[in-house]
Amino acid sequence: MELTFYGADKEVTGSCHCLTVNGKHILIDCGLQQGADETDNSKLPFYANLVDYVLVTHAHIDHTGRLPLLVKQGFQGEILATQKTAYLMDIMLRDSAHIQEMDAQQAMRKGRRAGKKPKAPLYTVDDALAAIKLIQGCEYGETVELCEGVRVRFNDAGHLLGSASVEVWATEDDVTKKLVFSGDIGNKGQPIICDPQYMHEADYVVMESTYGDREHEKTEDYAKVFADIIDQTLTKGGNVVIPSFAVGRTQELLYFFREIKERHLTPGNPNFPVYVDSPLAAEATAIYSSDLHGYVDQETANLIDSGFKPLQFSNLHITESVEESKSLNEDGVPKVIISSSGMCEAGRIRHHLKHNLWRPECAVVFVGYQAGGTLGRMLLDGVDSVKLFGEQIAVKAHIYNFRAMSGHADHTGLLEWIGSFPTSVQKVFVVHGERQCCESFTAELCTKGYDAYAPNFETAYDLLADRVTEEGISPERLHPARPADYKSKYYSPVYARLVQAQKRLEEVVQHNEGGTNKDLAKFADQILALCEKWDR
């Protein structure tokens, strides 16, 4: 019986763990690496055709985004998730595949002009549809006999509609071990969804640590703070641009905007227009308007039972076509624009940032976690310009980090969650956190009496012998060009630009493969000259 760590190990994205029991290989999540965490998404660290099952904690792409690739490379097993997660994955995997295809087409056009060979997308819509066909839904609290010697149960994690912490009972050689995989632990008091459900027994716990080194801002009235930003920005003639994943956070924002209008919190702009710019938005919001009993908090359930629509209000518009999206930056009417993706790495949000970042009267409001190396993180870190679609864009807009709306538990919330387990658990594996955060939270758990451990990528652990069998690959070896303190909260914004420049240089080097010897030699000399100048 073995547990191997294949993603989000001293990193935040690309969640993936593998439990091996009685010769069966069971993945817990199979997420896409994003930002600085990305090495090569196309290379799975295991043979896809040997995987028997996948347990999915929730629908976000950093936990599900490589499932179509898994199927493309030979997986034919069963994917198990809660019913609402299954519905959301149907939307999100199709959208992710569409983005992969569009990015590949754009790269192909550029490559063709440069005489390069076309590069295939990571996966296609057909691959996503094939993955969706393998998804089986279950309900919270339902015990599922997965295979011989393995039972699983999903419990509400309070992070996203349908999100779950997964309990696994695994029996091998007449020995049973209980594992709990936290998934992403939710922030208490979020609109629509329930607070995280605590569990109390386990032999091994695998828990996230995204905010393990910080607390969220405490705000008594989230709606009032948000309303002030909107009213001030729109009164100046600017737009409020909100990067947000189309599923989950967008619906929570709509809930807040309905409340803002009902309470008349924007006196200067009482009926301000809100545009949800995403081809996913209509489908996702329809799911949030369906039968949600068992998945939402009591307040939302009461509203739904009374016939009230908690995500509908006046002057709300959903734009799905590209033409509608473009018009948002052309009509001159101040507005709120919600667009994905939440970390600004892909999607229509990048176009809206191009048109609004340089305008000092505008505001960009972040309402979710921004992983290191992403465009969203760079903006929060204070860069003075960014490159979008080949054009350098000055950052003059006001940048707000509205952490009070985070979907993740903060430091206190994480301690409360793990505190429901006795310190006698055999091991707590700390994952899904930036390296320094992950290691500091692990150390803190040790001071509280837990046997805590932060695994590396490809660390393997024998659950019956209770010992590490493979140390795995450290962050220094996995990302040799990254400094050890790369993801520290004290990380220099200017240095962030330098690291981005390094990534750009690597891309340019790859694009020059097949060039003439003369050009390649000249390029190499110029790089070496720069190295000589700046080596310290």
Coordinates of C-alpha atoms in Angstrom, one line a residue:
M1 CA 0.0 0.0 0.0
E2 CA 1.7 3.1 -1.2
L3 CA 1.0 6.9 -1.6
T4 CA 2.9 8.8 -4.3
F5 CA 2.8 12.5 -4.8
Y6 CA 2.6 13.7 -8.4
G7 CA 1.6 17.4 -8.2
A8 CA 1.1 20.5 -6.0
D9 CA 4.0 19.3 -3.8
K10 CA 5.5 22.5 -2.3
E11 CA 3.5 24.2 -5.1
V12 CA -0.1 25.3 -5.5
T13 CA -1.3 24.0 -8.8
G14 CA -1.4 20.7 -10.6
S15 CA -2.8 18.6 -7.7
C16 CA -2.3 14.9 -8.2
H17 CA -1.7 12.0 -5.8
C18 CA -1.7 8.3 -6.4
L19 CA -2.8 5.6 -3.9
T20 CA -1.8 2.1 -4.8
V21 CA -3.8 -0.7 -3.0
N22 CA -3.9 -4.4 -4.0
G23 CA -2.3 -3.5 -7.3
K24 CA -5.0 -0.9 -8.2
H25 CA -3.8 2.6 -8.9
I26 CA -6.2 5.4 -7.7
L27 CA -5.5 9.0 -8.5
I28 CA -6.8 11.8 -6.3
D29 CA -7.2 14.7 -8.7
C30 CA -5.3 15.2 -11.9
G31 CA -4.8 19.0 -12.3
L32 CA -3.2 21.4 -14.7
Q33 CA 0.0 23.1 -13.7
Q34 CA -0.2 26.9 -14.0
G35 CA 2.1 29.8 -13.8
A36 CA 5.6 29.2 -12.4
D37 CA 4.5 25.7 -11.2
E38 CA 4.4 24.5 -14.8
T39 CA 7.1 22.2 -16.1
D40 CA 5.5 20.3 -19.0
N41 CA 1.8 19.6 -18.7
S42 CA 2.0 17.1 -21.6
K43 CA 4.2 14.7 -19.6
L44 CA 2.4 12.7 -17.0
P45 CA 4.7 11.2 -14.4
F46 CA 3.1 7.8 -14.7
Y47 CA 1.5 5.5 -17.3
A48 CA -2.0 6.7 -17.9
N49 CA -3.2 3.2 -19.0
L50 CA -2.2 1.7 -15.6
V51 CA -4.5 4.1 -13.7
D52 CA -7.7 2.4 -12.6
Y53 CA -9.7 5.2 -10.9
V54 CA -9.7 8.9 -10.3
L55 CA -11.3 10.6 -7.3
V56 CA -12.0 14.3 -8.0
T57 CA -12.2 16.7 -5.0
H58 CA -13.7 19.6 -7.1
A59 CA -14.0 21.0 -10.6
H60 CA -11.3 23.7 -10.7
I61 CA -8.8 23.2 -13.5
D62 CA -5.8 23.0 -11.2
H63 CA -7.4 19.8 -9.9
T64 CA -9.1 18.4 -13.1
G65 CA -7.3 20.0 -16.0
R66 CA -5.2 17.0 -17.1
L67 CA -8.1 14.5 -17.1
P68 CA -8.6 14.8 -20.9
L69 CA -4.8 14.3 -21.3
L70 CA -5.0 11.2 -19.1
V71 CA -7.7 9.8 -21.3
K72 CA -5.8 10.8 -24.4
Q73 CA -2.8 8.8 -23.2
G74 CA -4.7 5.6 -22.4
F75 CA -6.8 5.9 -19.2
Q76 CA -10.1 3.9 -19.5
G77 CA -11.2 3.7 -15.9
E78 CA -13.8 5.4 -13.8
I79 CA -13.7 9.1 -12.6
L80 CA -15.7 9.5 -9.4
A81 CA -16.9 12.9 -8.0
T82 CA -20.0 14.4 -6.4
Q83 CA -23.0 15.0 -8.7
K84 CA -22.5 18.8 -8.8
T85 CA -18.8 18.5 -9.4
A86 CA -19.6 16.1 -12.3
Y87 CA -21.9 18.8 -13.8
L88 CA -19.4 21.5 -13.4
M89 CA -16.6 19.4 -14.9
D90 CA -18.7 18.8 -18.0
I91 CA -18.5 22.6 -18.6
M92 CA -15.0 23.3 -17.4
L93 CA -13.2 20.5 -19.2
R94 CA -14.9 21.4 -22.5
D95 CA -13.9 25.0 -22.0
S96 CA -10.3 24.1 -21.1
A97 CA -10.0 22.0 -24.2
H98 CA -11.3 24.8 -26.3
I99 CA -8.6 27.1 -24.8
Q100 CA -6.0 24.5 -25.6
E101 CA -7.1 24.3 -29.2
M102 CA -7.3 28.1 -29.6
D103 CA -3.8 28.5 -28.1
A104 CA -2.4 25.8 -30.4
Q105 CA -4.0 27.5 -33.4
Q106 CA -2.5 30.9 -32.5
A107 CA 0.9 29.3 -31.9
M108 CA 0.6 27.5 -35.3
R109 CA -0.1 30.8 -37.1
K110 CA 2.9 32.4 -35.5
G111 CA 5.1 29.3 -36.1
R112 CA 4.0 29.1 -39.7
R113 CA 5.2 32.7 -40.3
A114 CA 8.5 31.8 -38.7
G115 CA 8.8 28.5 -40.6
K116 CA 8.3 26.3 -37.5
K117 CA 6.5 23.0 -37.3
P118 CA 3.0 23.2 -35.9
K119 CA 2.5 22.2 -32.3
A120 CA -0.5 20.0 -31.4
P121 CA -2.8 21.2 -28.5
L122 CA -2.3 19.6 -25.1
Y123 CA -5.7 17.9 -25.7
T124 CA -8.8 18.5 -27.8
V125 CA -12.5 18.9 -27.2
D126 CA -13.0 15.3 -28.3
D127 CA -10.5 14.2 -25.5
A128 CA -12.5 16.3 -23.0
L129 CA -15.8 14.7 -24.1
A130 CA -14.2 11.2 -23.8
A131 CA -13.1 12.1 -20.2
I132 CA -16.6 13.4 -19.3
K133 CA -18.2 10.1 -20.4
L134 CA -16.1 8.3 -17.7
I135 CA -17.4 10.5 -14.8
Q136 CA -19.7 8.9 -12.3
G137 CA -21.5 11.1 -9.7
C138 CA -22.2 10.3 -6.1
E139 CA -23.7 12.3 -3.2
Y140 CA -22.1 13.6 0.0
G141 CA -22.1 11.0 2.8
E142 CA -22.6 8.1 0.4
T143 CA -20.1 5.2 0.9
V144 CA -18.9 3.8 -2.4
E145 CA -17.3 0.4 -2.7
L146 CA -14.6 1.4 -5.3
C147 CA -12.9 -1.9 -5.7
E148 CA -11.7 -4.9 -3.6
G149 CA -10.4 -3.5 -0.4
V150 CA -11.2 0.2 -1.1
R151 CA -14.2 2.2 0.1
V152 CA -14.6 6.0 -0.3
R153 CA -16.9 8.7 0.9
F154 CA -17.1 12.4 -0.1
N155 CA -17.7 15.1 2.5
D156 CA -18.5 18.8 1.9
A157 CA -15.2 20.8 1.8
G158 CA -17.0 24.2 1.6
H159 CA -14.7 25.5 -1.2
L160 CA -16.9 25.3 -4.4
L161 CA -20.3 23.9 -5.2
G162 CA -19.8 20.1 -4.9
S163 CA -16.3 20.3 -3.5
A164 CA -15.3 17.5 -1.3
S165 CA -12.8 16.1 1.2
V166 CA -12.4 12.4 0.5
E167 CA -12.3 9.7 3.0
V168 CA -10.7 6.4 1.8
W169 CA -10.6 3.1 3.7
A170 CA -7.9 0.9 2.1
T171 CA -7.4 -2.8 3.1
E172 CA -4.3 -4.8 2.1
D173 CA -2.9 -7.9 3.7
D174 CA -5.7 -7.8 6.2
V175 CA -4.6 -4.3 7.4
T176 CA -6.9 -1.4 7.0
K177 CA -5.7 2.2 6.9
K178 CA -8.0 5.3 6.7
L179 CA -6.8 8.2 4.6
V180 CA -8.4 11.7 4.3
F181 CA -7.6 13.9 1.4
S182 CA -8.7 17.5 2.2
G183 CA -9.0 18.8 -1.3
D184 CA -9.3 22.6 -1.1
I185 CA -10.6 23.5 2.3
G186 CA -13.2 26.3 2.2
N187 CA -13.4 29.7 3.8
K188 CA -16.2 29.9 6.4
G189 CA -19.1 32.3 5.7
Q190 CA -19.0 32.2 1.9
P191 CA -22.3 32.9 0.2
I192 CA -24.3 30.1 -1.4
I193 CA -22.2 27.1 -0.2
C194 CA -21.9 25.4 3.2
D195 CA -19.0 25.7 5.6
P196 CA -16.4 22.9 5.5
Q197 CA -17.5 19.7 7.1
Y198 CA -15.0 18.4 9.7
M199 CA -13.9 14.8 10.1
H200 CA -12.4 13.3 13.2
E201 CA -10.6 10.0 12.5
A202 CA -7.8 9.1 10.1
D203 CA -4.5 7.2 10.0
Y204 CA -3.1 9.5 7.3
V205 CA -4.2 13.0 6.3
V206 CA -3.2 14.8 3.1
M207 CA -4.1 18.5 3.5
E208 CA -3.7 21.7 1.6
S209 CA -1.8 24.7 2.9
T210 CA -2.5 27.5 0.4
Y211 CA -3.0 30.2 3.1
G212 CA -1.0 28.4 5.8
D213 CA 1.1 31.4 6.5
R214 CA -1.5 34.2 6.5
E215 CA -4.9 35.3 7.7
H216 CA -7.7 36.8 5.5
E217 CA -8.7 40.4 6.0
K218 CA -11.6 40.5 8.5
T219 CA -14.4 42.6 7.1
E220 CA -17.7 42.9 8.8
D221 CA -19.5 44.0 5.6
Y222 CA -18.0 42.5 2.4
A223 CA -20.8 44.0 0.3
K224 CA -20.2 47.6 1.5
V225 CA -16.4 47.4 0.9
F226 CA -17.0 46.1 -2.6
A227 CA -19.7 48.6 -3.3
D228 CA -17.4 51.5 -2.4
I229 CA -14.8 50.3 -5.0
I230 CA -17.5 50.0 -7.7
D231 CA -19.2 53.4 -6.9
Q232 CA -15.9 55.3 -6.8
T233 CA -14.5 53.7 -10.0
L234 CA -17.7 54.1 -12.1
T235 CA -18.2 57.7 -11.0
K236 CA -14.7 58.5 -12.4
G237 CA -15.8 57.0 -15.7
G238 CA -13.7 53.8 -15.3
N239 CA -14.5 50.1 -15.5
V240 CA -14.2 47.6 -12.7
V241 CA -12.5 44.5 -14.1
I242 CA -12.7 41.3 -12.0
P243 CA -10.7 38.3 -13.1
S244 CA -12.8 35.3 -11.9
F245 CA -13.2 31.7 -12.7
A246 CA -16.5 31.3 -14.5
V247 CA -17.6 28.5 -12.1
G248 CA -17.9 29.2 -8.4
R249 CA -16.4 32.6 -7.7
T250 CA -18.5 34.3 -10.4
Q251 CA -21.7 33.1 -8.9
E252 CA -20.6 34.3 -5.5
L253 CA -19.9 37.7 -7.0
L254 CA -23.4 37.8 -8.5
Y255 CA -24.8 37.0 -5.1
F256 CA -23.0 40.0 -3.6
F257 CA -24.0 42.3 -6.4
R258 CA -27.6 41.4 -5.9
E259 CA -27.2 42.3 -2.2
I260 CA -25.4 45.6 -3.1
K261 CA -28.3 46.7 -5.3
E262 CA -30.9 45.6 -2.8
R263 CA -29.2 47.6 -0.1
H264 CA -28.7 50.7 -2.3
L265 CA -24.9 50.7 -1.5
T266 CA -23.8 52.5 -4.7
P267 CA -25.7 55.8 -4.5
G268 CA -23.8 57.3 -7.4
N269 CA -24.5 54.4 -9.7
P270 CA -27.6 52.7 -8.3
N271 CA -28.3 50.4 -11.3
F272 CA -24.7 49.8 -12.4
P273 CA -24.3 47.3 -15.3
V274 CA -22.7 44.0 -14.7
Y275 CA -21.3 41.9 -17.6
V276 CA -20.3 38.3 -17.1
D277 CA -18.1 37.8 -20.1
S278 CA -17.6 34.0 -20.5
P279 CA -18.9 31.4 -22.9
L280 CA -19.3 29.2 -19.7
A281 CA -21.2 31.7 -17.6
A282 CA -24.8 30.9 -18.8
E283 CA -24.3 27.1 -18.4
A284 CA -22.6 27.4 -15.0
T285 CA -25.1 29.9 -13.6
A286 CA -27.9 27.5 -14.8
I287 CA -26.4 24.8 -12.6
Y288 CA -26.4 27.2 -9.6
S289 CA -30.1 27.9 -10.4
S290 CA -31.0 24.1 -10.4
D291 CA -31.9 21.9 -7.4
L292 CA -29.1 22.6 -4.9
H293 CA -30.5 21.0 -1.8
G294 CA -27.8 19.2 0.0
Y295 CA -25.1 21.5 -1.5
V296 CA -25.9 25.0 -0.3
D297 CA -26.3 26.8 3.0
Q298 CA -29.7 27.3 4.7
E299 CA -30.1 30.9 3.6
T300 CA -29.7 30.0 -0.1
A301 CA -31.9 27.0 0.3
N302 CA -34.7 29.2 1.8
L303 CA -34.4 31.7 -1.0
I304 CA -34.7 28.9 -3.6
D305 CA -37.7 27.4 -1.9
S306 CA -39.4 30.7 -1.9
G307 CA -39.0 31.0 -5.6
F308 CA -36.5 33.8 -5.4
K309 CA -33.5 33.8 -7.8
P310 CA -30.5 34.7 -5.7
L311 CA -28.2 35.2 -8.8
Q312 CA -30.5 37.5 -10.8
F313 CA -30.9 41.3 -10.6
S314 CA -31.5 44.3 -12.9
N315 CA -28.9 45.3 -15.5
L316 CA -27.1 41.9 -15.4
H317 CA -25.8 40.8 -18.8
I318 CA -24.1 37.6 -19.9
T319 CA -22.0 37.9 -23.0
E320 CA -21.1 34.7 -24.8
S321 CA -20.0 35.7 -28.3
V322 CA -16.6 37.1 -29.2
E323 CA -18.3 40.1 -30.8
E324 CA -20.2 40.9 -27.6
S325 CA -17.0 40.6 -25.6
K326 CA -15.2 43.1 -27.8
S327 CA -18.0 45.6 -27.6
L328 CA -17.6 45.9 -23.9
N329 CA -14.4 48.0 -24.3
E330 CA -15.8 50.1 -27.2
D331 CA -19.1 51.6 -25.9
G332 CA -17.6 53.9 -23.3
V333 CA -20.1 53.1 -20.7
P334 CA -18.6 52.5 -17.2
K335 CA -19.4 49.0 -16.1
V336 CA -18.4 45.9 -14.0
I337 CA -16.8 43.2 -16.2
I338 CA -16.3 39.7 -14.7
S339 CA -14.2 37.5 -16.9
S340 CA -12.1 34.4 -16.7
S341 CA -9.6 33.0 -16.1
G342 CA -9.2 33.9 -12.4
M343 CA -5.3 34.0 -12.6
C344 CA -5.3 35.9 -15.9
E345 CA -3.4 33.1 -17.6
A346 CA -5.9 32.6 -20.5
G347 CA -9.3 33.5 -21.7
R348 CA -11.0 36.8 -22.4
I349 CA -9.8 38.5 -19.2
R350 CA -6.5 39.2 -20.9
H351 CA -8.2 41.3 -23.6
H352 CA -10.1 43.3 -20.9
L353 CA -6.8 43.9 -19.1
K354 CA -5.2 45.1 -22.3
H355 CA -7.9 47.7 -22.7
N356 CA -8.2 48.8 -19.1
L357 CA -4.9 48.4 -17.2
W358 CA -3.4 51.6 -18.7
R359 CA -6.4 53.7 -17.7
P360 CA -5.9 55.3 -14.2
E361 CA -9.7 55.7 -13.7
C362 CA -10.2 51.9 -13.9
A363 CA -9.9 49.2 -11.2
V364 CA -8.9 45.6 -11.3
V365 CA -10.2 43.6 -8.4
F366 CA -8.7 40.2 -7.5
V367 CA -11.0 37.9 -5.5
G368 CA -9.1 34.7 -5.6
Y369 CA -5.6 33.2 -5.1
Q370 CA -2.9 34.1 -7.6
A371 CA -0.2 31.5 -8.0
G372 CA 3.4 32.5 -8.4
G373 CA 4.4 33.3 -12.0
T374 CA 0.9 34.1 -13.2
L375 CA -0.1 37.4 -14.7
G376 CA -2.4 37.9 -11.8
R377 CA 0.4 37.5 -9.2
M378 CA 2.6 39.9 -11.1
L379 CA -0.1 42.6 -11.0
L380 CA -0.6 42.1 -7.3
D381 CA 3.2 42.3 -6.8
G382 CA 3.2 45.7 -8.3
V383 CA 4.8 45.5 -11.8
D384 CA 4.5 48.8 -13.7
S385 CA 3.9 47.2 -17.1
V386 CA 3.0 43.8 -18.6
K387 CA 3.1 42.4 -22.1
L388 CA -0.3 41.3 -23.6
F389 CA -0.7 40.1 -27.2
G390 CA 2.8 41.4 -28.1
E391 CA 2.1 44.9 -26.7
Q392 CA 3.6 46.4 -23.6
I393 CA 0.8 47.7 -21.4
A394 CA 1.4 50.2 -18.6
V395 CA -0.3 49.4 -15.3
K396 CA -2.1 52.6 -14.2
A397 CA -5.4 51.1 -13.0
H398 CA -6.0 50.7 -9.3
I399 CA -5.2 47.1 -8.3
Y400 CA -7.2 45.6 -5.4
N401 CA -6.7 42.3 -3.6
F402 CA -10.1 41.4 -2.0
R403 CA -8.8 38.5 0.0
A404 CA -11.9 38.6 2.2
M405 CA -13.7 36.7 -0.5
S406 CA -11.1 33.9 -0.8
G407 CA -12.6 30.4 -1.3
H408 CA -9.7 29.0 0.7
A409 CA -9.5 28.7 4.5
D410 CA -6.9 31.0 6.0
H411 CA -4.2 30.0 8.6
T412 CA -6.8 29.9 11.4
G413 CA -9.2 28.0 9.3
L414 CA -6.6 25.4 8.3
L415 CA -5.7 24.9 12.0
E416 CA -9.3 24.5 12.9
W417 CA -9.8 21.8 10.2
I418 CA -6.7 19.7 11.1
G419 CA -7.5 20.3 14.8
S420 CA -10.6 18.1 14.4
F421 CA -8.2 15.1 14.1
P422 CA -6.3 13.9 17.1
T423 CA -2.5 14.3 17.2
S424 CA -2.2 10.6 17.2
V425 CA -2.7 10.3 13.4
Q426 CA 0.3 8.5 11.9
K427 CA 1.2 11.3 9.5
V428 CA -0.1 14.6 8.1
F429 CA 1.1 15.2 4.6
V430 CA 1.1 19.0 3.8
V431 CA 0.7 19.8 0.1
H432 CA -0.9 22.5 -2.1
G433 CA 1.1 25.5 -0.8
E434 CA 4.0 27.6 -1.9
R435 CA 7.2 26.2 -0.7
Q436 CA 7.9 28.5 2.2
C437 CA 4.3 28.5 3.3
C438 CA 4.1 24.7 3.0
E439 CA 7.3 24.1 5.1
S440 CA 6.4 26.7 7.8
F441 CA 2.9 25.3 8.2
T442 CA 4.4 21.8 8.4
A443 CA 6.8 23.0 11.1
E444 CA 3.9 24.6 13.0
L445 CA 1.9 21.4 13.0
C446 CA 4.9 19.5 14.4
T447 CA 5.0 22.0 17.3
K448 CA 1.3 21.2 18.0
G449 CA 2.1 17.5 18.3
Y450 CA 1.3 16.2 14.8
D451 CA 3.8 14.1 12.8
A452 CA 3.7 16.4 9.8
Y453 CA 5.7 16.1 6.5
A454 CA 5.9 18.1 3.3
P455 CA 6.5 15.7 0.4
N456 CA 8.4 16.5 -2.7
F457 CA 7.2 15.8 -6.3
E458 CA 7.4 12.0 -6.7
T459 CA 7.9 11.3 -3.0
A460 CA 6.6 7.7 -2.3
Y461 CA 5.4 6.6 1.1
D462 CA 4.8 3.0 2.3
L463 CA 1.5 3.3 4.3
L464 CA 1.9 -0.1 6.0
A465 CA 5.5 0.3 7.0
D466 CA 4.9 4.0 7.8
R467 CA 8.0 5.3 6.0
V468 CA 9.3 7.2 3.0
T469 CA 10.6 4.9 0.3
E470 CA 11.4 7.6 -2.3
E471 CA 12.4 11.1 -1.3
G472 CA 11.2 12.5 -4.7
I473 CA 12.5 15.5 -6.6
S474 CA 13.1 18.7 -4.6
P475 CA 11.9 22.1 -5.9
E476 CA 15.5 23.1 -6.7
R477 CA 15.9 20.1 -9.0
L478 CA 12.4 20.4 -10.5
H479 CA 12.8 24.1 -11.2
P480 CA 16.6 24.6 -11.3
A481 CA 16.3 28.3 -12.6
R482 CA 14.0 29.3 -9.7
P483 CA 15.5 30.8 -6.5
A484 CA 14.8 29.0 -3.3
D485 CA 12.6 31.9 -2.0
Y486 CA 10.8 32.3 -5.3
K487 CA 7.4 32.2 -3.8
S488 CA 8.0 34.1 -0.6
K489 CA 5.5 36.9 0.1
Y490 CA 8.6 39.1 0.3
Y491 CA 9.5 38.2 -3.3
S492 CA 10.5 41.3 -5.3
P493 CA 8.1 42.5 -8.0
V494 CA 11.0 43.6 -10.1
Y495 CA 12.6 40.3 -9.8
A496 CA 9.3 38.8 -10.9
R497 CA 9.7 40.7 -14.2
L498 CA 13.2 39.2 -14.5
V499 CA 12.0 35.7 -14.1
Q500 CA 9.2 36.4 -16.6
A501 CA 11.9 37.6 -19.0
Q502 CA 13.8 34.4 -18.4
K503 CA 10.7 32.4 -19.4
R504 CA 10.4 34.5 -22.5
L505 CA 14.0 33.9 -23.4
E506 CA 13.5 30.2 -23.1
E507 CA 10.6 30.4 -25.5
V508 CA 12.6 32.4 -28.0
V509 CA 15.5 29.8 -27.8
Q510 CA 13.0 27.1 -28.6
H511 CA 11.6 29.0 -31.5
N512 CA 15.1 29.3 -33.0
E513 CA 15.5 25.6 -33.3
G514 CA 16.4 24.8 -36.8
G515 CA 17.9 28.2 -37.5
T516 CA 21.1 28.7 -39.5
N517 CA 24.4 28.1 -37.7
K518 CA 25.4 31.7 -38.2
D519 CA 22.3 33.1 -36.5
L520 CA 22.4 30.5 -33.7
A521 CA 26.0 31.3 -32.9
K522 CA 25.3 35.0 -32.9
F523 CA 22.3 34.5 -30.6
A524 CA 24.4 32.3 -28.2
D525 CA 27.2 34.9 -28.1
Q526 CA 24.7 37.6 -27.1
I527 CA 23.2 35.6 -24.3
L528 CA 26.7 34.6 -23.0
A529 CA 27.7 38.3 -23.1
L530 CA 24.7 39.2 -21.0
C531 CA 25.6 36.4 -18.6
E532 CA 29.1 37.7 -18.2
K533 CA 27.8 41.3 -17.6
W534 CA 25.3 40.4 -15.0
D535 CA 26.8 37.3 -13.2
R536 CA 27.3 38.3 -9.6

